[in-house]
């Protein structure tokens, strides 16, 4: 067993702070690496050591493998946590970290690689017995093949990038006439965004929910699930509000699907945290992808399970195994997370700038994960998410009431934020009722115009 004494956080923003907090609670020292734009970030101030790794552009800093490894070497960090985004699902980075005898707080590189290629991921999922969205058996090579598959599964179909992520590189094809041009567009967009033009096809489900299961493996053949999260409140295929448990999944469905995914992870020898994403329609689950990292929305699972997921990741990386076997995983109550973005709540135009005043909500069962403070300048170079509000309640109704109260208390002056959007969304009958699907938010926003 290799005890971690100093951990390098290869990320920024709220997740860097989140990781720092877990480390300090475990008595592990932290190293922050940051771009010149993030020198004043909260986690940089709190970390035991900080190293500047480059200019603002992420390709030159947060994605600069050589600089991050050098920072780990000069500070004698014995572990690296990648957070989410940036290098978190880069198998080569994971390999390089391990080659330097640094503990990689993440899955085995081969599993990152397999799941990072969505076509391979679907093949693997099928072998492990997970239900799939009907679609092409592999990458689409020719337009003739695409025509044939689309004919078989029926329009509308969705063209997706094998290396895609963040909801990018997807095209809905309503009818055969548009197939060729949309497939070419998807392919060239994928090439530009991910350096890989490979695309595949799925049936475009009419009105599903997005339901995902949190899993953990010890890397030695033991694995557990921590139930599901409902992430159907989305805009442009990006999650906006997440909750756990899903208002539409029964205890039986949870135990059954959770059991299937945990067994699949055990069979793979999966190590660390992972998320198995499904679309859910008419009582059926359809696997879409697996994320081999911590998710933005992990706190809702923490709230209902009482487990610190970053601590679990660190334990597993140290070879200590899982804290609890499946029988002792207890999910109680309800949790909802709102992603707070520095954006106009109506036009969604980014609104970075100086935080003139900041007051985070508090009180019982209210958690804010954010690196914001008065006087901080939100840099324009990165994602617009400036924080997450996570609220817990004994049941969904109590949780929503508390969320409404916490949103009222949230003060961020100096920029526009999506707080007012959340306030309106959670008061709609559709949200209250819990039956919303992935198309709902965009439809509702359209109606509000
Ligand atoms: P990414 O990795 O880019 O986030 P995903 O495969 O996870 O891509 O899909 C993101 C979102 O796109 C899903 O949550 C869902 O809203 C939508 N989506 C993906 N596949 C389908 C499909 N076959 N039918 C309908 N919507 C889909």
Tab-separated table of C-alpha atoms and ligand atoms in Angstrom:
chain	number	residue	atom	x	y	z
A	1	UNK	CA	0.000	0.000	0.000
A	2	UNK	CA	1.389	3.328	-1.074
A	3	UNK	CA	0.365	6.208	1.171
A	4	UNK	CA	-0.091	9.486	-0.634
A	5	UNK	CA	1.568	12.372	1.214
A	6	UNK	CA	1.404	15.125	-1.383
A	7	UNK	CA	-1.074	15.322	-4.228
A	8	UNK	CA	-0.917	17.522	-7.319
A	9	UNK	CA	-4.293	18.833	-8.489
A	10	UNK	CA	-4.204	18.988	-12.293
A	11	UNK	CA	-7.266	21.177	-12.658
A	12	UNK	CA	-8.780	24.556	-11.790
A	13	UNK	CA	-11.963	26.151	-10.463
A	14	UNK	CA	-14.399	24.565	-8.076
A	15	UNK	CA	-13.197	21.006	-8.649
A	16	UNK	CA	-9.613	21.924	-7.760
A	17	UNK	CA	-10.908	23.347	-4.487
A	18	UNK	CA	-13.080	20.256	-3.946
A	19	UNK	CA	-10.042	17.975	-4.314
A	20	UNK	CA	-7.915	20.203	-2.073
A	21	UNK	CA	-10.554	19.939	0.665
A	22	UNK	CA	-10.680	16.151	0.539
A	23	UNK	CA	-6.869	16.004	0.687
A	24	UNK	CA	-6.545	18.264	3.701
A	25	UNK	CA	-9.170	16.275	5.561
A	26	UNK	CA	-7.025	13.196	4.903
A	27	UNK	CA	-3.824	14.930	6.001
A	28	UNK	CA	-2.466	15.006	2.442
A	29	UNK	CA	-0.557	18.093	1.298
A	30	UNK	CA	-1.623	19.702	-1.976
A	31	UNK	CA	0.108	21.231	-4.969
A	32	UNK	CA	-1.930	23.581	-7.147
A	33	UNK	CA	-0.846	24.054	-10.747
A	34	UNK	CA	-2.304	27.060	-12.499
A	35	UNK	CA	-2.172	29.225	-15.587
A	36	UNK	CA	-1.162	32.877	-15.311
A	37	UNK	CA	-4.890	33.726	-15.480
A	38	UNK	CA	-5.585	31.722	-12.312
A	39	UNK	CA	-2.833	33.021	-10.025
A	40	UNK	CA	-5.467	34.485	-7.667
A	41	UNK	CA	-7.755	31.456	-7.597
A	42	UNK	CA	-8.996	30.294	-4.202
A	43	UNK	CA	-7.504	26.788	-4.458
A	44	UNK	CA	-4.132	28.274	-5.403
A	45	UNK	CA	-4.213	30.343	-2.217
A	46	UNK	CA	-5.209	27.386	-0.070
A	47	UNK	CA	-2.831	24.783	-1.525
A	48	UNK	CA	0.408	24.061	0.309
A	49	UNK	CA	2.395	24.815	-2.830
A	50	UNK	CA	1.575	26.363	-6.183
A	51	UNK	CA	3.326	26.153	-9.530
A	52	UNK	CA	2.513	28.244	-12.593
A	53	UNK	CA	2.383	25.950	-15.633
A	54	UNK	CA	1.776	28.379	-18.460
A	55	UNK	CA	-0.268	31.093	-20.126
A	56	UNK	CA	-4.099	31.270	-20.027
A	57	UNK	CA	-4.827	29.081	-23.067
A	58	UNK	CA	-5.598	25.597	-21.710
A	59	UNK	CA	-3.555	23.906	-24.445
A	60	UNK	CA	-0.478	25.656	-23.040
A	61	UNK	CA	-1.250	25.095	-19.345
A	62	UNK	CA	-3.949	22.695	-18.073
A	63	UNK	CA	-3.399	20.430	-21.080
A	64	UNK	CA	0.389	20.772	-21.082
A	65	UNK	CA	1.523	17.320	-19.939
A	66	UNK	CA	5.251	18.109	-19.810
A	67	UNK	CA	4.719	21.149	-17.589
A	68	UNK	CA	2.392	19.307	-15.230
A	69	UNK	CA	4.793	16.382	-14.849
A	70	UNK	CA	7.662	18.817	-14.234
A	71	UNK	CA	5.596	20.533	-11.542
A	72	UNK	CA	4.996	17.163	-9.881
A	73	UNK	CA	8.710	16.327	-10.009
A	74	UNK	CA	9.978	19.596	-8.572
A	75	UNK	CA	7.443	19.564	-5.742
A	76	UNK	CA	7.909	15.817	-5.073
A	77	UNK	CA	4.191	15.171	-5.385
A	78	UNK	CA	3.496	11.445	-5.137
A	79	UNK	CA	0.034	11.506	-6.727
A	80	UNK	CA	-1.957	13.401	-9.363
A	81	UNK	CA	-5.728	13.923	-9.374
A	82	UNK	CA	-7.011	15.144	-12.753
A	83	UNK	CA	-10.527	16.311	-11.742
A	84	UNK	CA	-12.932	16.388	-14.694
A	85	UNK	CA	-12.409	17.759	-18.203
A	86	UNK	CA	-8.860	18.738	-19.306
A	87	UNK	CA	-6.612	15.628	-19.026
A	88	UNK	CA	-8.945	13.528	-16.881
A	89	UNK	CA	-9.830	11.119	-19.679
A	90	UNK	CA	-6.512	11.166	-21.476
A	91	UNK	CA	-5.142	7.605	-21.293
A	92	UNK	CA	-1.717	8.698	-22.460
A	93	UNK	CA	-1.442	11.213	-19.629
A	94	UNK	CA	-2.426	8.505	-17.132
A	95	UNK	CA	0.315	6.260	-18.558
A	96	UNK	CA	2.922	9.011	-18.396
A	97	UNK	CA	2.001	9.745	-14.771
A	98	UNK	CA	2.400	6.070	-13.856
A	99	UNK	CA	5.675	5.804	-15.803
A	100	UNK	CA	7.015	8.549	-13.546
A	101	UNK	CA	6.106	6.463	-10.498
A	102	UNK	CA	3.448	8.926	-9.524
A	103	UNK	CA	0.109	7.546	-8.297
A	104	UNK	CA	-2.657	8.233	-10.810
A	105	UNK	CA	-5.901	8.906	-8.953
A	106	UNK	CA	-8.011	7.438	-11.701
A	107	UNK	CA	-8.892	4.307	-13.614
A	108	UNK	CA	-6.416	2.017	-15.364
A	109	UNK	CA	-5.195	3.673	-18.573
A	110	UNK	CA	-6.527	0.809	-20.742
A	111	UNK	CA	-10.039	1.354	-19.387
A	112	UNK	CA	-9.829	5.099	-20.010
A	113	UNK	CA	-8.780	4.336	-23.579
A	114	UNK	CA	-11.544	1.812	-24.297
A	115	UNK	CA	-14.319	3.984	-22.846
A	116	UNK	CA	-12.940	7.155	-24.475
A	117	UNK	CA	-13.734	5.689	-27.884
A	118	UNK	CA	-17.511	5.574	-27.785
A	119	UNK	CA	-17.741	2.905	-30.468
A	120	UNK	CA	-15.399	0.662	-28.475
A	121	UNK	CA	-17.256	1.583	-25.300
A	122	UNK	CA	-20.540	0.402	-26.800
A	123	UNK	CA	-18.955	-2.862	-27.947
A	124	UNK	CA	-17.565	-3.434	-24.468
A	125	UNK	CA	-20.876	-2.522	-22.844
A	126	UNK	CA	-22.717	-4.982	-25.085
A	127	UNK	CA	-20.264	-7.749	-24.156
A	128	UNK	CA	-20.810	-6.936	-20.477
A	129	UNK	CA	-24.553	-7.297	-20.958
A	130	UNK	CA	-25.674	-3.648	-20.921
A	131	UNK	CA	-28.637	-2.677	-23.137
A	132	UNK	CA	-27.673	-0.342	-26.032
A	133	UNK	CA	-29.440	2.310	-28.118
A	134	UNK	CA	-30.038	0.635	-31.509
A	135	UNK	CA	-27.454	1.865	-34.001
A	136	UNK	CA	-24.485	1.097	-36.226
A	137	UNK	CA	-22.467	-1.901	-35.016
A	138	UNK	CA	-19.253	0.117	-35.401
A	139	UNK	CA	-17.913	3.277	-37.025
A	140	UNK	CA	-19.667	4.392	-40.215
A	141	UNK	CA	-17.321	3.907	-43.160
A	142	UNK	CA	-19.487	4.804	-46.160
A	143	UNK	CA	-22.660	6.702	-46.900
A	144	UNK	CA	-24.211	3.516	-48.309
A	145	UNK	CA	-23.655	1.766	-44.997
A	146	UNK	CA	-25.112	4.757	-43.144
A	147	UNK	CA	-28.195	4.697	-45.406
A	148	UNK	CA	-28.703	1.035	-44.720
A	149	UNK	CA	-28.348	1.280	-40.930
A	150	UNK	CA	-30.680	4.311	-40.832
A	151	UNK	CA	-33.249	2.409	-42.907
A	152	UNK	CA	-33.105	-0.482	-40.457
A	153	UNK	CA	-33.399	1.521	-37.226
A	154	UNK	CA	-35.729	4.185	-38.649
A	155	UNK	CA	-35.475	7.993	-38.781
A	156	UNK	CA	-34.726	10.287	-37.042
A	157	UNK	CA	-31.183	9.099	-36.401
A	158	UNK	CA	-28.279	10.737	-34.585
A	159	UNK	CA	-24.730	10.938	-35.949
A	160	UNK	CA	-22.229	11.035	-33.086
A	161	UNK	CA	-18.462	11.517	-32.901
A	162	UNK	CA	-16.583	8.465	-31.600
A	163	UNK	CA	-14.247	10.764	-29.660
A	164	UNK	CA	-16.966	13.275	-28.786
A	165	UNK	CA	-17.641	14.900	-25.446
A	166	UNK	CA	-19.435	17.802	-23.845
A	167	UNK	CA	-22.402	17.294	-26.153
A	168	UNK	CA	-20.366	18.371	-29.184
A	169	UNK	CA	-20.147	16.656	-32.578
A	170	UNK	CA	-23.751	15.415	-32.724
A	171	UNK	CA	-26.194	15.826	-35.627
A	172	UNK	CA	-29.840	14.817	-35.719
A	173	UNK	CA	-30.849	13.524	-39.169
A	174	UNK	CA	-34.615	13.749	-39.702
A	175	UNK	CA	-34.806	12.139	-43.153
A	176	UNK	CA	-32.653	10.254	-45.745
A	177	UNK	CA	-32.199	13.355	-47.963
A	178	UNK	CA	-30.131	15.071	-45.239
A	179	UNK	CA	-28.075	12.053	-44.230
A	180	UNK	CA	-25.089	12.519	-46.509
A	181	UNK	CA	-24.545	16.223	-45.844
A	182	UNK	CA	-25.084	15.957	-42.067
A	183	UNK	CA	-22.790	12.957	-41.814
A	184	UNK	CA	-20.045	14.882	-43.633
A	185	UNK	CA	-20.601	17.893	-41.364
A	186	UNK	CA	-20.492	15.779	-38.201
A	187	UNK	CA	-17.330	14.094	-39.382
A	188	UNK	CA	-15.477	17.312	-40.212
A	189	UNK	CA	-16.617	18.947	-36.960
A	190	UNK	CA	-15.399	15.922	-35.033
A	191	UNK	CA	-12.052	16.091	-36.827
A	192	UNK	CA	-11.705	19.775	-35.953
A	193	UNK	CA	-12.780	19.419	-32.309
A	194	UNK	CA	-11.293	16.048	-31.332
A	195	UNK	CA	-8.727	15.259	-34.034
A	196	UNK	CA	-10.737	12.174	-34.985
A	197	UNK	CA	-13.258	12.163	-37.832
A	198	UNK	CA	-14.799	8.799	-36.859
A	199	UNK	CA	-18.588	8.894	-36.492
A	200	UNK	CA	-21.260	6.335	-35.653
A	201	UNK	CA	-25.044	6.247	-35.685
A	202	UNK	CA	-27.736	5.827	-33.068
A	203	UNK	CA	-31.472	5.906	-33.157
A	204	UNK	CA	-32.534	9.384	-32.024
A	205	UNK	CA	-34.777	8.690	-29.073
A	206	UNK	CA	-37.887	10.859	-29.028
A	207	UNK	CA	-38.215	11.989	-25.449
A	208	UNK	CA	-35.906	10.161	-23.053
A	209	UNK	CA	-34.517	10.982	-19.647
A	210	UNK	CA	-30.779	10.977	-18.952
A	211	UNK	CA	-30.124	8.616	-16.065
A	212	UNK	CA	-26.596	7.726	-14.966
A	213	UNK	CA	-25.213	5.311	-12.387
A	214	UNK	CA	-22.240	6.064	-10.143
A	215	UNK	CA	-19.866	3.132	-9.842
A	216	UNK	CA	-16.648	2.397	-7.992
A	217	UNK	CA	-14.243	-0.469	-8.533
A	218	UNK	CA	-11.215	-1.462	-6.465
A	219	UNK	CA	-9.282	-2.622	-9.544
A	220	UNK	CA	-9.137	-6.160	-8.168
A	221	UNK	CA	-12.570	-7.374	-9.165
A	222	UNK	CA	-14.803	-5.826	-6.498
A	223	UNK	CA	-17.254	-3.095	-7.511
A	224	UNK	CA	-20.282	-1.257	-6.136
A	225	UNK	CA	-22.863	1.214	-7.400
A	226	UNK	CA	-24.168	4.254	-5.517
A	227	UNK	CA	-27.472	4.549	-7.317
A	228	UNK	CA	-28.440	6.898	-10.098
A	229	UNK	CA	-28.593	10.596	-10.892
A	230	UNK	CA	-31.223	12.170	-13.108
A	231	UNK	CA	-29.522	14.726	-15.353
A	232	UNK	CA	-32.344	15.365	-17.797
A	233	UNK	CA	-32.524	19.137	-17.286
A	234	UNK	CA	-30.205	20.013	-20.166
A	235	UNK	CA	-29.541	22.769	-22.644
A	236	UNK	CA	-27.616	21.959	-25.825
A	237	UNK	CA	-26.865	18.470	-24.446
A	238	UNK	CA	-25.224	20.078	-21.385
A	239	UNK	CA	-26.527	19.379	-17.901
A	240	UNK	CA	-28.032	22.297	-15.970
A	241	UNK	CA	-29.689	20.691	-12.909
A	242	UNK	CA	-29.052	17.185	-11.556
A	243	UNK	CA	-30.742	15.211	-8.825
A	244	UNK	CA	-30.433	11.949	-6.936
A	245	UNK	CA	-32.355	9.732	-6.779
A	246	UNK	CA	-34.290	10.101	-10.032
A	247	UNK	CA	-37.958	10.897	-9.346
A	248	UNK	CA	-39.024	8.178	-11.819
A	249	UNK	CA	-36.814	5.207	-10.898
A	250	UNK	CA	-38.146	2.657	-8.426
A	251	UNK	CA	-36.080	0.887	-5.784
A	252	UNK	CA	-36.421	-2.352	-7.787
A	253	UNK	CA	-35.197	-0.728	-11.012
A	254	UNK	CA	-32.287	0.857	-9.114
A	255	UNK	CA	-31.251	-2.423	-7.546
A	256	UNK	CA	-31.549	-4.270	-10.846
A	257	UNK	CA	-29.716	-1.801	-13.112
A	258	UNK	CA	-27.244	-0.906	-10.360
A	259	UNK	CA	-26.491	-4.594	-9.949
A	260	UNK	CA	-25.912	-4.999	-13.689
A	261	UNK	CA	-23.483	-2.063	-13.887
A	262	UNK	CA	-21.615	-3.023	-10.712
A	263	UNK	CA	-21.185	-6.575	-12.017
A	264	UNK	CA	-19.965	-5.227	-15.338
A	265	UNK	CA	-17.343	-3.112	-13.533
A	266	UNK	CA	-16.300	-6.045	-11.384
A	267	UNK	CA	-15.882	-8.203	-14.491
A	268	UNK	CA	-13.677	-5.536	-16.102
A	269	UNK	CA	-11.541	-5.124	-13.000
A	270	UNK	CA	-12.421	-1.445	-13.126
A	271	UNK	CA	-10.537	0.817	-10.720
A	272	UNK	CA	-11.807	4.056	-9.195
A	273	UNK	CA	-14.835	6.216	-9.937
A	274	UNK	CA	-16.917	5.887	-13.073
A	275	UNK	CA	-20.292	6.856	-14.430
A	276	UNK	CA	-22.402	4.739	-16.728
A	277	UNK	CA	-24.764	6.955	-18.702
A	278	UNK	CA	-28.098	5.773	-20.050
A	279	UNK	CA	-31.039	7.235	-21.850
A	280	UNK	CA	-34.274	6.041	-20.292
A	281	UNK	CA	-37.555	5.847	-22.191
A	282	UNK	CA	-40.744	3.836	-21.641
A	283	UNK	CA	-39.202	1.985	-18.723
A	284	UNK	CA	-36.134	0.885	-20.731
A	285	UNK	CA	-32.474	1.822	-20.197
A	286	UNK	CA	-30.157	2.362	-23.187
A	287	UNK	CA	-26.407	2.689	-22.571
A	288	UNK	CA	-24.855	5.739	-24.286
A	289	UNK	CA	-21.406	6.109	-22.749
A	290	UNK	CA	-19.165	5.653	-19.744
A	291	UNK	CA	-17.158	8.466	-18.152
A	292	UNK	CA	-13.977	7.275	-16.494
A	293	UNK	CA	-13.666	10.149	-14.023
A	294	UNK	CA	-15.416	12.095	-11.304
A	295	UNK	CA	-18.482	13.957	-12.652
A	296	UNK	CA	-19.428	17.584	-12.062
A	297	UNK	CA	-22.647	16.350	-10.430
A	298	UNK	CA	-20.984	13.891	-8.008
A	299	UNK	CA	-22.068	15.871	-4.886
A	300	UNK	CA	-25.729	14.824	-5.204
A	301	UNK	CA	-24.586	11.225	-4.787
A	302	UNK	CA	-22.410	12.243	-1.824
A	303	UNK	CA	-25.401	13.872	-0.154
A	304	UNK	CA	-27.616	10.783	-0.336
A	305	UNK	CA	-24.886	8.188	0.306
A	306	UNK	CA	-22.891	10.011	2.987
A	307	UNK	CA	-19.685	9.031	1.168
A	308	UNK	CA	-16.965	11.480	0.095
A	309	UNK	CA	-16.315	10.372	-3.481
A	310	UNK	CA	-12.941	12.096	-3.800
A	311	UNK	CA	-11.843	10.363	-0.625
A	312	UNK	CA	-13.023	7.056	-2.106
A	313	UNK	CA	-10.944	7.757	-5.219
A	314	UNK	CA	-7.874	8.492	-3.107
A	315	UNK	CA	-8.386	5.372	-0.964
A	316	UNK	CA	-8.628	3.187	-4.041
A	317	UNK	CA	-5.559	4.817	-5.603
A	318	UNK	CA	-3.658	3.985	-2.400
A	319	UNK	CA	-4.763	0.364	-2.687
A	320	UNK	CA	-7.044	0.479	0.355
A	321	UNK	CA	-10.077	-0.757	-1.519
A	322	UNK	CA	-13.725	0.246	-1.179
A	323	UNK	CA	-14.966	1.667	2.136
A	324	UNK	CA	-18.248	-0.215	1.987
A	325	UNK	CA	-19.559	-3.350	0.329
A	326	UNK	CA	-22.818	-3.022	-1.623
A	327	UNK	CA	-24.932	-4.296	1.306
A	328	UNK	CA	-23.790	-1.367	3.423
A	329	UNK	CA	-24.457	1.325	0.822
A	330	UNK	CA	-27.465	3.241	2.104
A	331	UNK	CA	-29.113	5.883	-0.002
A	332	UNK	CA	-31.399	8.195	1.954
A	333	UNK	CA	-33.201	11.429	1.228
A	334	UNK	CA	-32.959	13.581	-1.848
A	335	UNK	CA	-30.358	15.967	-3.288
A	336	UNK	CA	-30.449	18.505	-6.123
A	337	UNK	CA	-27.582	20.417	-7.716
A	338	UNK	CA	-27.823	23.652	-9.726
A	339	UNK	CA	-24.871	24.563	-11.911
A	340	UNK	CA	-24.322	28.302	-11.546
A	341	UNK	CA	-22.802	29.850	-14.658
A	342	UNK	CA	-21.500	33.378	-15.248
A	343	UNK	CA	-23.960	33.870	-18.093
A	344	UNK	CA	-26.958	35.949	-18.957
A	345	UNK	CA	-29.881	33.811	-17.694
A	346	UNK	CA	-31.904	34.553	-20.826
A	347	UNK	CA	-29.439	34.752	-23.704
A	348	UNK	CA	-26.710	32.549	-22.154
A	349	UNK	CA	-24.033	34.976	-23.333
A	350	UNK	CA	-20.972	34.522	-21.046
A	351	UNK	CA	-20.533	37.257	-18.471
A	352	UNK	CA	-17.080	36.948	-16.860
A	353	UNK	CA	-15.578	39.797	-14.847
A	354	UNK	CA	-14.905	41.158	-11.391
A	355	UNK	CA	-16.930	39.771	-8.475
A	356	UNK	CA	-17.944	42.930	-6.602
A	357	UNK	CA	-19.820	41.191	-3.838
A	358	UNK	CA	-20.373	37.534	-3.014
A	359	UNK	CA	-22.579	35.924	-0.403
A	360	UNK	CA	-23.112	32.175	-0.577
A	361	UNK	CA	-26.256	30.648	0.899
A	362	UNK	CA	-25.932	28.536	4.018
A	363	UNK	CA	-27.937	26.760	6.634
A	364	UNK	CA	-28.779	23.139	7.187
A	365	UNK	CA	-28.067	20.762	4.287
A	366	UNK	CA	-26.905	23.525	1.937
A	367	UNK	CA	-23.550	23.133	0.183
A	368	UNK	CA	-21.822	25.505	-2.205
A	369	UNK	CA	-18.826	24.270	-4.172
A	370	UNK	CA	-17.251	27.387	-5.637
A	371	UNK	CA	-13.942	29.197	-5.720
A	372	UNK	CA	-15.634	32.607	-5.840
A	373	UNK	CA	-14.879	35.444	-3.420
A	374	UNK	CA	-15.443	39.209	-3.482
A	375	UNK	CA	-12.608	40.815	-5.427
A	376	UNK	CA	-11.979	37.738	-7.578
A	377	UNK	CA	-11.976	38.223	-11.340
A	378	UNK	CA	-13.603	35.375	-13.293
A	379	UNK	CA	-11.261	34.819	-16.243
A	380	UNK	CA	-12.848	34.681	-19.712
A	381	UNK	CA	-10.727	31.768	-20.962
A	382	UNK	CA	-12.484	28.783	-19.471
A	383	UNK	CA	-15.850	27.195	-18.880
A	384	UNK	CA	-18.455	29.619	-17.537
A	385	UNK	CA	-19.436	27.508	-14.505
A	386	UNK	CA	-18.542	29.497	-11.372
A	387	UNK	CA	-20.041	27.233	-8.776
A	388	UNK	CA	-22.549	24.609	-7.799
A	389	UNK	CA	-25.322	24.814	-5.250
A	390	UNK	CA	-26.218	21.448	-3.778
A	391	UNK	CA	-29.101	20.995	-1.387
A	392	UNK	CA	-30.313	17.994	0.571
A	393	UNK	CA	-33.747	17.197	1.980
A	394	UNK	CA	-35.401	14.245	3.669
A	395	UNK	CA	-37.532	13.936	0.539
A	396	UNK	CA	-37.806	15.651	-2.852
A	397	UNK	CA	-40.407	18.146	-1.731
A	398	UNK	CA	-38.356	19.307	1.239
A	399	UNK	CA	-35.284	19.450	-0.986
A	400	UNK	CA	-37.023	21.726	-3.509
A	401	UNK	CA	-38.290	24.025	-0.754
A	402	UNK	CA	-34.791	24.309	0.672
A	403	UNK	CA	-33.326	24.882	-2.792
A	404	UNK	CA	-35.772	27.714	-3.410
A	405	UNK	CA	-34.740	29.300	-0.107
A	406	UNK	CA	-31.007	28.849	-0.824
A	407	UNK	CA	-31.288	30.373	-4.313
A	408	UNK	CA	-32.964	33.428	-2.759
A	409	UNK	CA	-29.885	33.944	-0.579
A	410	UNK	CA	-27.328	33.650	-3.391
A	411	UNK	CA	-25.639	37.000	-4.089
A	412	UNK	CA	-23.092	37.452	-6.879
A	413	UNK	CA	-22.633	41.095	-7.866
A	414	UNK	CA	-20.607	42.288	-10.832
A	415	UNK	CA	-21.780	39.755	-13.386
A	416	UNK	CA	-24.854	38.011	-14.649
A	417	UNK	CA	-25.446	34.484	-13.412
A	418	UNK	CA	-27.920	31.701	-14.074
A	419	UNK	CA	-29.364	31.898	-10.531
A	420	UNK	CA	-32.602	33.542	-11.834
A	421	UNK	CA	-32.980	30.759	-14.419
A	422	UNK	CA	-32.796	28.103	-11.701
A	423	UNK	CA	-35.345	29.987	-9.628
A	424	UNK	CA	-37.810	29.931	-12.502
A	425	UNK	CA	-37.158	26.342	-13.543
A	426	UNK	CA	-37.677	24.783	-10.123
A	427	UNK	CA	-41.084	26.459	-9.829
A	428	UNK	CA	-42.471	24.962	-13.045
A	429	UNK	CA	-45.079	22.191	-12.739
A	430	UNK	CA	-42.864	19.938	-14.909
A	431	UNK	CA	-39.893	20.212	-12.569
A	432	UNK	CA	-42.046	19.797	-9.477
A	433	UNK	CA	-43.619	16.732	-10.974
A	434	UNK	CA	-40.228	15.206	-11.857
A	435	UNK	CA	-41.324	13.759	-15.160
A	436	UNK	CA	-39.237	16.094	-17.333
A	437	UNK	CA	-37.103	14.739	-20.181
A	438	UNK	CA	-33.903	15.922	-21.918
A	439	UNK	CA	-35.919	18.019	-24.393
A	440	UNK	CA	-38.019	19.791	-21.783
A	441	UNK	CA	-35.788	22.737	-20.788
A	442	UNK	CA	-35.165	23.879	-24.363
A	443	UNK	CA	-38.860	23.631	-25.201
A	444	UNK	CA	-39.717	25.634	-22.105
A	445	UNK	CA	-37.072	28.294	-22.866
A	446	UNK	CA	-38.541	28.616	-26.373
A	447	UNK	CA	-42.016	29.203	-24.890
A	448	UNK	CA	-40.665	31.890	-22.526
A	449	UNK	CA	-39.381	34.052	-25.406
B	1	LIG	P1	-21.233	13.723	-24.725
B	1	LIG	O1	-20.130	12.787	-24.373
B	1	LIG	O2	-20.867	14.661	-25.831
B	1	LIG	O3	-21.835	14.402	-23.543
B	1	LIG	P2	-23.414	11.754	-24.778
B	1	LIG	O4	-23.393	10.535	-25.595
B	1	LIG	O5	-23.181	11.608	-23.302
B	1	LIG	O6	-22.380	12.826	-25.400
B	1	LIG	O7	-24.797	12.506	-24.978
B	1	LIG	C1	-25.063	13.774	-24.426
B	1	LIG	C2	-26.539	14.079	-24.479
B	1	LIG	O8	-27.023	14.036	-25.835
B	1	LIG	C3	-27.423	13.072	-23.736
B	1	LIG	O9	-27.529	13.357	-22.359
B	1	LIG	C4	-28.741	13.280	-24.469
B	1	LIG	O10	-29.344	14.476	-24.041
B	1	LIG	C5	-28.315	13.485	-25.911
B	1	LIG	N1	-28.292	12.202	-26.674
B	1	LIG	C6	-27.222	11.369	-26.822
B	1	LIG	N2	-27.562	10.272	-27.539
B	1	LIG	C7	-28.866	10.398	-27.869
B	1	LIG	C8	-29.820	9.576	-28.604
B	1	LIG	N3	-29.471	8.418	-29.160
B	1	LIG	N4	-31.090	10.025	-28.703
B	1	LIG	C9	-31.473	11.224	-28.154
B	1	LIG	N5	-30.638	12.033	-27.456
B	1	LIG	C10	-29.354	11.642	-27.309
